[in-house]
PDB file of C-alpha atoms and ligand atoms in Angstrom:
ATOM      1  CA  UNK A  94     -66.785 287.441 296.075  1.00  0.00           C
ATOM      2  CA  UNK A  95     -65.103 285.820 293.146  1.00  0.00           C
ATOM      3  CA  UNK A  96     -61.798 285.899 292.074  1.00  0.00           C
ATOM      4  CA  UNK A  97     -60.923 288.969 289.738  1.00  0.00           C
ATOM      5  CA  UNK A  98     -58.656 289.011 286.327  1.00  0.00           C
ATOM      6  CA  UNK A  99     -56.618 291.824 285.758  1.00  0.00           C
ATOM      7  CA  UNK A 100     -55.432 292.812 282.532  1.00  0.00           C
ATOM      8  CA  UNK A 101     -52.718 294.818 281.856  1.00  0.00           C
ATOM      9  CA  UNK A 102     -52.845 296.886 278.559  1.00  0.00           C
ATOM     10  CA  UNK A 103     -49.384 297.738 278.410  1.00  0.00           C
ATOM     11  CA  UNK A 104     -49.020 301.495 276.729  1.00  0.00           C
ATOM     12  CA  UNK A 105     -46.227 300.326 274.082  1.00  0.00           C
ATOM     13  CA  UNK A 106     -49.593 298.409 272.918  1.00  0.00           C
ATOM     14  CA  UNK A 107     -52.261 301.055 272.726  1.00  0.00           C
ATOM     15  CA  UNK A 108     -50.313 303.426 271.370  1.00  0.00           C
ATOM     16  CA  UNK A 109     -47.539 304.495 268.827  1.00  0.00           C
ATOM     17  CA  UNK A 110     -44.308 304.878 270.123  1.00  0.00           C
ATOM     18  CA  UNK A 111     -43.321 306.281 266.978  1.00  0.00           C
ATOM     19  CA  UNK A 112     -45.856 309.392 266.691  1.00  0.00           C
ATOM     20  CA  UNK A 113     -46.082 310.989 270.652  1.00  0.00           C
ATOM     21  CA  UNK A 114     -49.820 311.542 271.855  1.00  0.00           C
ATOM     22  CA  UNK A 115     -51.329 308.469 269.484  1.00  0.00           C
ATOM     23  CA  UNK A 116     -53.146 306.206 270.550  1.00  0.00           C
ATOM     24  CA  UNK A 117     -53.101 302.718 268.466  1.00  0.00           C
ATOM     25  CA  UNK A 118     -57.090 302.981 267.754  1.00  0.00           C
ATOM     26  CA  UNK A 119     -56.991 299.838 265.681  1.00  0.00           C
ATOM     27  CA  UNK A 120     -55.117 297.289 268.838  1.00  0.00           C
ATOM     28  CA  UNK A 121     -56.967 299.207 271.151  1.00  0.00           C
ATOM     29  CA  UNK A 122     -60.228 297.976 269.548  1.00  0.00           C
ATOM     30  CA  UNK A 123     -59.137 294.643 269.272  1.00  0.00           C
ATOM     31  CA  UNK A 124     -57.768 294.107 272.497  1.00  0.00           C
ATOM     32  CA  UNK A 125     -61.157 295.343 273.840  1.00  0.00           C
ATOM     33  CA  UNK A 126     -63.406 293.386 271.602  1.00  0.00           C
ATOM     34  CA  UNK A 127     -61.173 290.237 272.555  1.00  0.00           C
ATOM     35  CA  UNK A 128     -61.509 291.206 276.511  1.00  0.00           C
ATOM     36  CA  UNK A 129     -65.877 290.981 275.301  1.00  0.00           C
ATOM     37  CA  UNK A 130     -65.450 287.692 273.732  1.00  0.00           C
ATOM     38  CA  UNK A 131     -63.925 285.942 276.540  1.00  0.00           C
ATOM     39  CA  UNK A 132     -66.874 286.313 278.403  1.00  0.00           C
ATOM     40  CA  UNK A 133     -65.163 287.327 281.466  1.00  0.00           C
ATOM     41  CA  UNK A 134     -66.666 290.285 283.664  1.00  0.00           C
ATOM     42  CA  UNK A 135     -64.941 289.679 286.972  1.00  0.00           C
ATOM     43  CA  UNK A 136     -62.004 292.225 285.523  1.00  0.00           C
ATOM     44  CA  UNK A 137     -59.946 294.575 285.981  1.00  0.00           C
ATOM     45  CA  UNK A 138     -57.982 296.529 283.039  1.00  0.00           C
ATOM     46  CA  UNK A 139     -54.569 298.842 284.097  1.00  0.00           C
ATOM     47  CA  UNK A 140     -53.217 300.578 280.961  1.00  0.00           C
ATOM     48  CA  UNK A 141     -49.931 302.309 281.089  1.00  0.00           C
ATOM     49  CA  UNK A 142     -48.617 305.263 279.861  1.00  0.00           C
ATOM     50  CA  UNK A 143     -47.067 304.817 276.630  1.00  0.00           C
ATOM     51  CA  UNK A 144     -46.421 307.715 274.336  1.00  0.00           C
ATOM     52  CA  UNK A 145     -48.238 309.933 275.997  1.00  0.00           C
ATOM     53  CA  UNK A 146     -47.349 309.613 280.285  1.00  0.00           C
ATOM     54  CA  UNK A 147     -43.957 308.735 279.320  1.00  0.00           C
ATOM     55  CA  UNK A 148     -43.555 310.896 276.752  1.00  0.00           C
ATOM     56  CA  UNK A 149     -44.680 314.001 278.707  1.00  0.00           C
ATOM     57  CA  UNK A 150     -42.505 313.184 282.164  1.00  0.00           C
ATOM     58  CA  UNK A 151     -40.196 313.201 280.057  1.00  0.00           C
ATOM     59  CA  UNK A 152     -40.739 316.296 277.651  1.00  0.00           C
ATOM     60  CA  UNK A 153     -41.057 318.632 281.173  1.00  0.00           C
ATOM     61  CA  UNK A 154     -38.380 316.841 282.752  1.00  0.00           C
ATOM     62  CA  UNK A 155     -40.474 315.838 286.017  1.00  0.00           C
ATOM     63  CA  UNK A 156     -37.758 313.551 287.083  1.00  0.00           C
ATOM     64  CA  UNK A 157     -36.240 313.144 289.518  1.00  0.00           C
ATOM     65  CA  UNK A 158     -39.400 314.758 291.450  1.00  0.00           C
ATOM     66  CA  UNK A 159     -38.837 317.972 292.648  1.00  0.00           C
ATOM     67  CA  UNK A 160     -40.317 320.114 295.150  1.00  0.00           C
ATOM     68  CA  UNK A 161     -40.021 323.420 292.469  1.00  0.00           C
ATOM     69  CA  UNK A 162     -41.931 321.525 289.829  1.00  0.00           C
ATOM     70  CA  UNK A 163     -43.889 323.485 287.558  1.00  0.00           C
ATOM     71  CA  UNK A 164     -47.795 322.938 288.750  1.00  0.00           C
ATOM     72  CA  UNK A 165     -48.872 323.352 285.392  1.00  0.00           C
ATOM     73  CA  UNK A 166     -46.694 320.800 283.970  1.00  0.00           C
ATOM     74  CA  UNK A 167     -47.978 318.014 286.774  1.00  0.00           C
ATOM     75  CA  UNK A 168     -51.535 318.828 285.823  1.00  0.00           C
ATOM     76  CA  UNK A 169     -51.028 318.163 282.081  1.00  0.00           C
ATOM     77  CA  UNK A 170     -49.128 314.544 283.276  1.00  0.00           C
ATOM     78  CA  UNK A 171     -52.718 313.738 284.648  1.00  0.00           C
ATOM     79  CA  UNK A 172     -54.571 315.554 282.016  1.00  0.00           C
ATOM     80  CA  UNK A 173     -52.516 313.496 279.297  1.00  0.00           C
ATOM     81  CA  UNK A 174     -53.246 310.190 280.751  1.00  0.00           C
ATOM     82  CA  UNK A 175     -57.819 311.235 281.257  1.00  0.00           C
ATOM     83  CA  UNK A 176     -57.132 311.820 277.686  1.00  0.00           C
ATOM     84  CA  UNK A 177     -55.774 307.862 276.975  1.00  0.00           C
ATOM     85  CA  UNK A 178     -57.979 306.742 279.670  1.00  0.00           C
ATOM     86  CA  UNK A 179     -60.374 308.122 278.031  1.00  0.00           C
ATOM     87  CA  UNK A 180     -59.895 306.356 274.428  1.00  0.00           C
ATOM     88  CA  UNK A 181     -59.448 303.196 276.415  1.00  0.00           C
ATOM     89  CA  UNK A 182     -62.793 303.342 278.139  1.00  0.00           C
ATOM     90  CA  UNK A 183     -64.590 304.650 274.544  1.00  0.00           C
ATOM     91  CA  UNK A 184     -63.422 301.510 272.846  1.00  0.00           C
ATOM     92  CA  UNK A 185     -64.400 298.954 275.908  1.00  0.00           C
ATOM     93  CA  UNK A 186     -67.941 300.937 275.573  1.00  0.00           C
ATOM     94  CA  UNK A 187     -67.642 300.172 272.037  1.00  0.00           C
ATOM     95  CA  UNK A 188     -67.400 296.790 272.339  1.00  0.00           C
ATOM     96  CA  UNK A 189     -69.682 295.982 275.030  1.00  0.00           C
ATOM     97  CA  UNK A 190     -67.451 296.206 277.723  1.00  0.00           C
ATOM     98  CA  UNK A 191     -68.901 298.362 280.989  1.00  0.00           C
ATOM     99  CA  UNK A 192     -65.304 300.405 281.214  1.00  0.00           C
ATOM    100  CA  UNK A 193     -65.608 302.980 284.411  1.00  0.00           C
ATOM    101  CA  UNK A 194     -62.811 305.039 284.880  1.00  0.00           C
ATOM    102  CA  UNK A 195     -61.050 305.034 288.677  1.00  0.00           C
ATOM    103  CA  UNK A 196     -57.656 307.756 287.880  1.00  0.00           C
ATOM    104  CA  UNK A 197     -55.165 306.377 290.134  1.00  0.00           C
ATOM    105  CA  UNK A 198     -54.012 309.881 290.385  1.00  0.00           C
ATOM    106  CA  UNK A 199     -57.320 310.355 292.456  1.00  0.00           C
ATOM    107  CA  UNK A 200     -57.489 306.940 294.330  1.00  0.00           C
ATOM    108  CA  UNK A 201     -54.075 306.377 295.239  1.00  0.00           C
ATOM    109  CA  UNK A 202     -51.204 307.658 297.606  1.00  0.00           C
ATOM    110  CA  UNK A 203     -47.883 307.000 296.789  1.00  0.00           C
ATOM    111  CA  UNK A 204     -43.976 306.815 299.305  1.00  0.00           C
ATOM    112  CA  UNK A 205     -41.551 306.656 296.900  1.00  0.00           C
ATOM    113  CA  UNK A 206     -43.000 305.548 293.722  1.00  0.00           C
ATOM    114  CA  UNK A 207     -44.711 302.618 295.598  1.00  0.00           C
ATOM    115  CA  UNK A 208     -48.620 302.967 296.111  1.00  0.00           C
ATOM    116  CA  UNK A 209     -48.874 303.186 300.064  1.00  0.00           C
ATOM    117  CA  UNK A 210     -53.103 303.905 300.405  1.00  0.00           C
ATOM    118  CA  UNK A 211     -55.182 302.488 297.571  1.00  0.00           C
ATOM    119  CA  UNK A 212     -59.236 303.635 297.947  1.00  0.00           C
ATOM    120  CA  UNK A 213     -60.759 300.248 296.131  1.00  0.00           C
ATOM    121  CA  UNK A 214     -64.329 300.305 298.122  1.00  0.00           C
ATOM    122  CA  UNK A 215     -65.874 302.249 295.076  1.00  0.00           C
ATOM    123  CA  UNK A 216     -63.946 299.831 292.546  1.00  0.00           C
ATOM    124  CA  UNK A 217     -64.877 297.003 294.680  1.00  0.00           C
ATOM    125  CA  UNK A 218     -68.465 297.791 294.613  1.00  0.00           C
ATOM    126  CA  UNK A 219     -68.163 299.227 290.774  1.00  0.00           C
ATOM    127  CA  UNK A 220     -66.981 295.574 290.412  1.00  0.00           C
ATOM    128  CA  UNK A 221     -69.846 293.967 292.335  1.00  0.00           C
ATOM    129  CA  UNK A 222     -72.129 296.156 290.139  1.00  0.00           C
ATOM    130  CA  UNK A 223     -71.027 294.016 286.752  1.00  0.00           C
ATOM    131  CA  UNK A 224     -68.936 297.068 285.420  1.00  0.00           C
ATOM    132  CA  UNK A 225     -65.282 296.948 284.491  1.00  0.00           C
ATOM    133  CA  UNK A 226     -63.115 299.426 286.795  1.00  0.00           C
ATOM    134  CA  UNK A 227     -59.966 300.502 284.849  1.00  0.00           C
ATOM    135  CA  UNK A 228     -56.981 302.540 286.201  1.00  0.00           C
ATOM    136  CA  UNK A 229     -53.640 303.320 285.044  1.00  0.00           C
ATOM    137  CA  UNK A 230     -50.176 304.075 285.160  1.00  0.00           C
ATOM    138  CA  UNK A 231     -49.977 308.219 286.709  1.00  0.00           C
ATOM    139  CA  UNK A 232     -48.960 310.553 288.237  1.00  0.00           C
ATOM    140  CA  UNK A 233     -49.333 310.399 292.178  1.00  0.00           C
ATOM    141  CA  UNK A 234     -49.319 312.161 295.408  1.00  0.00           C
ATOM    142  CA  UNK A 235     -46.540 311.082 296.976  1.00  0.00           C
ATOM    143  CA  UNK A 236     -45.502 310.962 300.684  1.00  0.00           C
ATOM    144  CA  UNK A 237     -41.837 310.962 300.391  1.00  0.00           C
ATOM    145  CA  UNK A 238     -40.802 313.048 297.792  1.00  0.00           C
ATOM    146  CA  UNK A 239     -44.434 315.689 296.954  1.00  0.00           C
ATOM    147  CA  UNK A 240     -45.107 313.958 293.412  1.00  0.00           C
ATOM    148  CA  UNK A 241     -44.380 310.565 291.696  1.00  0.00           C
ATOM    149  CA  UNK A 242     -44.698 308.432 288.594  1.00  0.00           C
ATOM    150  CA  UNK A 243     -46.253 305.328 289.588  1.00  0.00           C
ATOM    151  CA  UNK A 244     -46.527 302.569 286.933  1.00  0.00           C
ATOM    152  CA  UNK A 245     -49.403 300.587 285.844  1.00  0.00           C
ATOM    153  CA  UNK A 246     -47.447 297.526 286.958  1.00  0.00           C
ATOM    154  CA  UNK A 247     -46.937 298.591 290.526  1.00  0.00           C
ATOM    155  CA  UNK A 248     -51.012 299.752 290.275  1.00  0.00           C
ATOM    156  CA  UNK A 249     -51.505 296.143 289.520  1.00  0.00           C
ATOM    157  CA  UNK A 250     -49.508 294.375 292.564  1.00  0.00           C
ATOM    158  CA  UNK A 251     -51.106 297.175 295.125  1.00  0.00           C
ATOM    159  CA  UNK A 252     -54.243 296.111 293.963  1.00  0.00           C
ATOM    160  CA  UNK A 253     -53.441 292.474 293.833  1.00  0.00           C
ATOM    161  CA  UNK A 254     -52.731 293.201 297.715  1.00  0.00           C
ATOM    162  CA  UNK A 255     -56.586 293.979 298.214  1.00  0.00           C
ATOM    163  CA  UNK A 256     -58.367 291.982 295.963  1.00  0.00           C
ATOM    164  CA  UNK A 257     -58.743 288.386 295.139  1.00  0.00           C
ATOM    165  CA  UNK A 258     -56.697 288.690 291.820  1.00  0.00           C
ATOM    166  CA  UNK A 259     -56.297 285.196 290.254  1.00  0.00           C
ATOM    167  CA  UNK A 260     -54.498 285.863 287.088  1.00  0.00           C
ATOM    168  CA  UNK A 261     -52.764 288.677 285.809  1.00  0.00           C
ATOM    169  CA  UNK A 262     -52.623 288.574 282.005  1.00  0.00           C
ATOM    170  CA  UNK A 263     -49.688 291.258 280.387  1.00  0.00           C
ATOM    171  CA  UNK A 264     -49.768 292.594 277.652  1.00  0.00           C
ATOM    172  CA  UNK A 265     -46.603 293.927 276.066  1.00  0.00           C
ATOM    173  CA  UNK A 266     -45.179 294.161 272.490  1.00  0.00           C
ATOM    174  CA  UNK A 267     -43.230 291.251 272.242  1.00  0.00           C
ATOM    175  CA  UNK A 268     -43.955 287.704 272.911  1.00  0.00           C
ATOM    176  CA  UNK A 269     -42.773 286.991 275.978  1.00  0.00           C
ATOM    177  CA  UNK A 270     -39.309 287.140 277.310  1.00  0.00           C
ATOM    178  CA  UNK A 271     -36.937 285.196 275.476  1.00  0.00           C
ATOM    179  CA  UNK A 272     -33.459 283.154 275.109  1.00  0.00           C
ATOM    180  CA  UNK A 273     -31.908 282.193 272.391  1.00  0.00           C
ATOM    181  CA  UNK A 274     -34.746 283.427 269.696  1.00  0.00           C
ATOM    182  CA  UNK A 275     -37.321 281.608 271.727  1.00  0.00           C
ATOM    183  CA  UNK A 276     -39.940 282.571 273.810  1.00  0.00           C
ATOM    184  CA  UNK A 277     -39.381 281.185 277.423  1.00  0.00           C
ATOM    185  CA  UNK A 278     -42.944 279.491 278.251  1.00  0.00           C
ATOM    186  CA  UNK A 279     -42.231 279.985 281.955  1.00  0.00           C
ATOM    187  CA  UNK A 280     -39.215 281.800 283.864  1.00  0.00           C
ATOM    188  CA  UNK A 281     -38.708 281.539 287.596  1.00  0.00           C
ATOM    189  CA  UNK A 282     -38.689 284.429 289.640  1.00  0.00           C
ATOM    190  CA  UNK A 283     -37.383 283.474 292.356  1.00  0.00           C
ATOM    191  CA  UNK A 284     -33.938 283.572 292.086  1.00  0.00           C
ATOM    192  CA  UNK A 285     -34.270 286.458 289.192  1.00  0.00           C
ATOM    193  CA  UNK A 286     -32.910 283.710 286.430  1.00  0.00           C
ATOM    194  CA  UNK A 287     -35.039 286.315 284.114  1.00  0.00           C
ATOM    195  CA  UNK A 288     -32.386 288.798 284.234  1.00  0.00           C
ATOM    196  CA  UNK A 289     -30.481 287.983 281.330  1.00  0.00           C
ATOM    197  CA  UNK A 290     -34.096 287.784 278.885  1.00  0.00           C
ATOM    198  CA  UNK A 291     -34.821 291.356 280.015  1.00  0.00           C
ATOM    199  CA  UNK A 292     -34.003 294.300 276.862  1.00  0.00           C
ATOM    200  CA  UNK A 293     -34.080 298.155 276.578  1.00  0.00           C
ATOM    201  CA  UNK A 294     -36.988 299.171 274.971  1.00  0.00           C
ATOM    202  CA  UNK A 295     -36.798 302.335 272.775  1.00  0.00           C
ATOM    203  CA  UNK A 296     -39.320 303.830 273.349  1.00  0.00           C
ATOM    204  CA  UNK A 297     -39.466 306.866 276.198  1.00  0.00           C
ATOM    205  CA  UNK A 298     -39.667 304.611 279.216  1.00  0.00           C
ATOM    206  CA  UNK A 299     -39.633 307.202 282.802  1.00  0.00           C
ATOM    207  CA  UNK A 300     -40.404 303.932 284.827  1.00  0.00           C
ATOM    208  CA  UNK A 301     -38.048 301.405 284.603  1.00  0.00           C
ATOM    209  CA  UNK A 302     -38.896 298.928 281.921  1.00  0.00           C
ATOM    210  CA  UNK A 303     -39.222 295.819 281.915  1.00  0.00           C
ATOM    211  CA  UNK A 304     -36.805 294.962 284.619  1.00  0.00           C
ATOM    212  CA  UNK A 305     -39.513 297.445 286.792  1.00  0.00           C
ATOM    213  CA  UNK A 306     -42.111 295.732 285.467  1.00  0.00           C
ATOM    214  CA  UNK A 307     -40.918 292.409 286.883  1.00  0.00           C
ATOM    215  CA  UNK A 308     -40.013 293.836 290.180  1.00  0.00           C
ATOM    216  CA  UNK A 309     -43.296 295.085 290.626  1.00  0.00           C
ATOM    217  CA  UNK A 310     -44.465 292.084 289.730  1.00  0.00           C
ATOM    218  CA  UNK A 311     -42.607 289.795 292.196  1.00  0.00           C
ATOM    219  CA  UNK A 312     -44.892 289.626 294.883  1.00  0.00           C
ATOM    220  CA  UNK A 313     -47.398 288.488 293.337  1.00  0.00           C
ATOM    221  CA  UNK A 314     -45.762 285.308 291.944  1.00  0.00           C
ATOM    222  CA  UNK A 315     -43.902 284.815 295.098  1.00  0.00           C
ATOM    223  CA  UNK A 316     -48.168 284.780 296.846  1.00  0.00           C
ATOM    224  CA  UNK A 317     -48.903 282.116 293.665  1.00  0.00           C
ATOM    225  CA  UNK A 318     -50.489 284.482 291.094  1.00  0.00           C
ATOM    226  CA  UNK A 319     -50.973 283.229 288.011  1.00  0.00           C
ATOM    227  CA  UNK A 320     -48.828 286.051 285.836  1.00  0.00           C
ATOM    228  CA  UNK A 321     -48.849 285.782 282.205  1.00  0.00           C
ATOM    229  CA  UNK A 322     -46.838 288.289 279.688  1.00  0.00           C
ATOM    230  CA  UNK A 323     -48.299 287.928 276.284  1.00  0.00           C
ATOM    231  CA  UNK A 324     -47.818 289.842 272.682  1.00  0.00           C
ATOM    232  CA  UNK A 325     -50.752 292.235 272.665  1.00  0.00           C
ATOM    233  CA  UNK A 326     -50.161 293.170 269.159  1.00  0.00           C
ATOM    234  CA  UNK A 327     -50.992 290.055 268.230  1.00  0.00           C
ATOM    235  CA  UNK A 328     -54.518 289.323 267.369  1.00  0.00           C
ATOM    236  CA  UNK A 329     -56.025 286.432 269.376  1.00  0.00           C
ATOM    237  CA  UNK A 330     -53.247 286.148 272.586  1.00  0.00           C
ATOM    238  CA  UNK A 331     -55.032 288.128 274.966  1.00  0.00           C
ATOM    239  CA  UNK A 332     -58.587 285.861 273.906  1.00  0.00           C
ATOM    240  CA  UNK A 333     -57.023 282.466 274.281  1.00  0.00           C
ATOM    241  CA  UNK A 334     -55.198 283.989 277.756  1.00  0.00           C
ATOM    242  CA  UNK A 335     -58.770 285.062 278.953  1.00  0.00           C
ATOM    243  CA  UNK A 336     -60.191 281.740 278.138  1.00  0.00           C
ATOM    244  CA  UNK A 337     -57.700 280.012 279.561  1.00  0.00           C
ATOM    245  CA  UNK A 338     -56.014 278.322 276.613  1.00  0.00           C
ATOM    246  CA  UNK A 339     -52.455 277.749 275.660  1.00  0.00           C
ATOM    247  CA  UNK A 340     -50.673 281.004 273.674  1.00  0.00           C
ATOM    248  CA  UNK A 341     -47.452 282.002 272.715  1.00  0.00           C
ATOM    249  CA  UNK A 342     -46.139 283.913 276.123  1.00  0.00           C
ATOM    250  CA  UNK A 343     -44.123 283.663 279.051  1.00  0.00           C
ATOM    251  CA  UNK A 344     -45.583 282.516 282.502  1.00  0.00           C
ATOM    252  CA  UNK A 345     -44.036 283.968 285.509  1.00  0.00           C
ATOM    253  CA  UNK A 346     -43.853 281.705 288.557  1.00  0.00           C
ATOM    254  CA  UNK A 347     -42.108 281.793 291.436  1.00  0.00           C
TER     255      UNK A 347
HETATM  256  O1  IP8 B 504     -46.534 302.740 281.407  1.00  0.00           O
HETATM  257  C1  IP8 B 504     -46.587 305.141 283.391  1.00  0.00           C
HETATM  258  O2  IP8 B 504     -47.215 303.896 283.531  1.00  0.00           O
HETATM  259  P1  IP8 B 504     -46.525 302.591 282.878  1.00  0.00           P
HETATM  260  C2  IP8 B 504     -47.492 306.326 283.695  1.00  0.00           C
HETATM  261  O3  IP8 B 504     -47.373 301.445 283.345  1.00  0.00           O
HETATM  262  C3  IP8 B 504     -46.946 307.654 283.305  1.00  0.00           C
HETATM  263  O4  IP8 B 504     -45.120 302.494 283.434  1.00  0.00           O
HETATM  264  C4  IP8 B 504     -47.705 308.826 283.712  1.00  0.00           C
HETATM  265  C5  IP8 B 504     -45.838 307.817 282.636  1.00  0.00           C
END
């Protein structure tokens, strides 16, 4: 079996932080038709949760979990994110992309906000089959504490730890992380030198940021994945990233 590409959609991407429940139709559509171009199949897309998972989390305060939560409220968290799922997998359609929807909600286990039991055999095969599985950031059974919120990033590194992943490409909504004004083109992570490029986004964020992002993301450098964060709202990154070109962004090695 060949080596899969994952691509990370990142929800401050396809959609609006500014207008809760939006999705951002038009860098959806280009994202997806840019995914088509590059000619790559062997993928994987994770989208997060943007202004709709973190902005509902957040809305019915569902964190810290608790064992009282309101039922109803945890069923919209997963109802909220079919719906975005559901506009990301229209526009992959749209542009030629065979988009199949796996809700990590319904695939994955969670202990503490870390995915413990991942079912892949149907993505595996889905894979196998020439269509594109996506999954997402969501809402998860969890062992530990009855419910979490498990992030897209932390869906990508569980899955990186049962399939061949070669290349993880990011995309976020800036251009990489940066010192100084300019884009680092590679940060160790090692030794966490990255610490000090990290920033508060301000948009509703119940996961952790960027600095969770990276965490999640550590393993995978540390086992010599290639990890790329580029600008997704910038048309043309995630192509040349695909292709294997040179882009504005920030590699992440270990
Ligand atoms: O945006 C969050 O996923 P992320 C998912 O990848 C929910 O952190 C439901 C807020």
């Amino acid at each position: 079996m060949g080596k899969v590409t994952v691509v990370k959609l990142g929800g401050s991407v396809v959609t609006r932080k500014d207008k809760p429940f939006t999705v951002d139709e038009r860098t959806l559509k280009r994202l997806c038709e840019e995914i088509a171009a590059s000619g790559k199949r062997r993928l994987v897309v994770i989208h997060g949760g943007g202004s709709f998972g973190h902005q509902i989390v957040h809305d019915l305060r569902l964190l810290p979990p608790s064992r009282s939560a309101d039922r109803i409220g945890l069923a919209k968290v997963v109802k909220v994110m079919d719906d975005l799922s559901s506009h990301v997998v229209n526009a992959m359609i749209d542009s030629g992309l065979p988009g199949v929807l796996f809700p990590t909600f319904a695939v994955a286990v969670s202990r503490g906000a870390r995915v413990k039991d991942l079912f892949m055999k149907s993505a595996l095969m889905a894979l196998e089959m020439g269509l594109v599985p996506v999954m997402r950031g969501d809402l998860c059974c969890d062992e530990a504490t009855g419910y979490a919120v498990v992030s897209g990033d932390v869906v990508v590194e569980a899955l990186a730890r049962r399939a061949a992943v070669e290349k993880v490409i990011m995309c976020i909504d800036r251009d990489g992380l940066e010192s100084g004004g300019k884009v680092l083109p590679c940060v160790r992570m090692r030794d966490r030198s990255y610490e000090g490029a990290l920033w508060e986004g301000e948009a509703v964020d119940v996961t952790g940021g960027m600095r969770h992002k990276l965490e999640a993301l550590r393993p995978l450098a540390k086992k010599g994945t290639g990890l790329l964060l580029i600008n997704g709202r910038r048309a043309g990154r995630l192509l040349a990233a695909l292709r294997g070109g040179r882009t504005v962004g920030t590699e992440l090695r270990w």
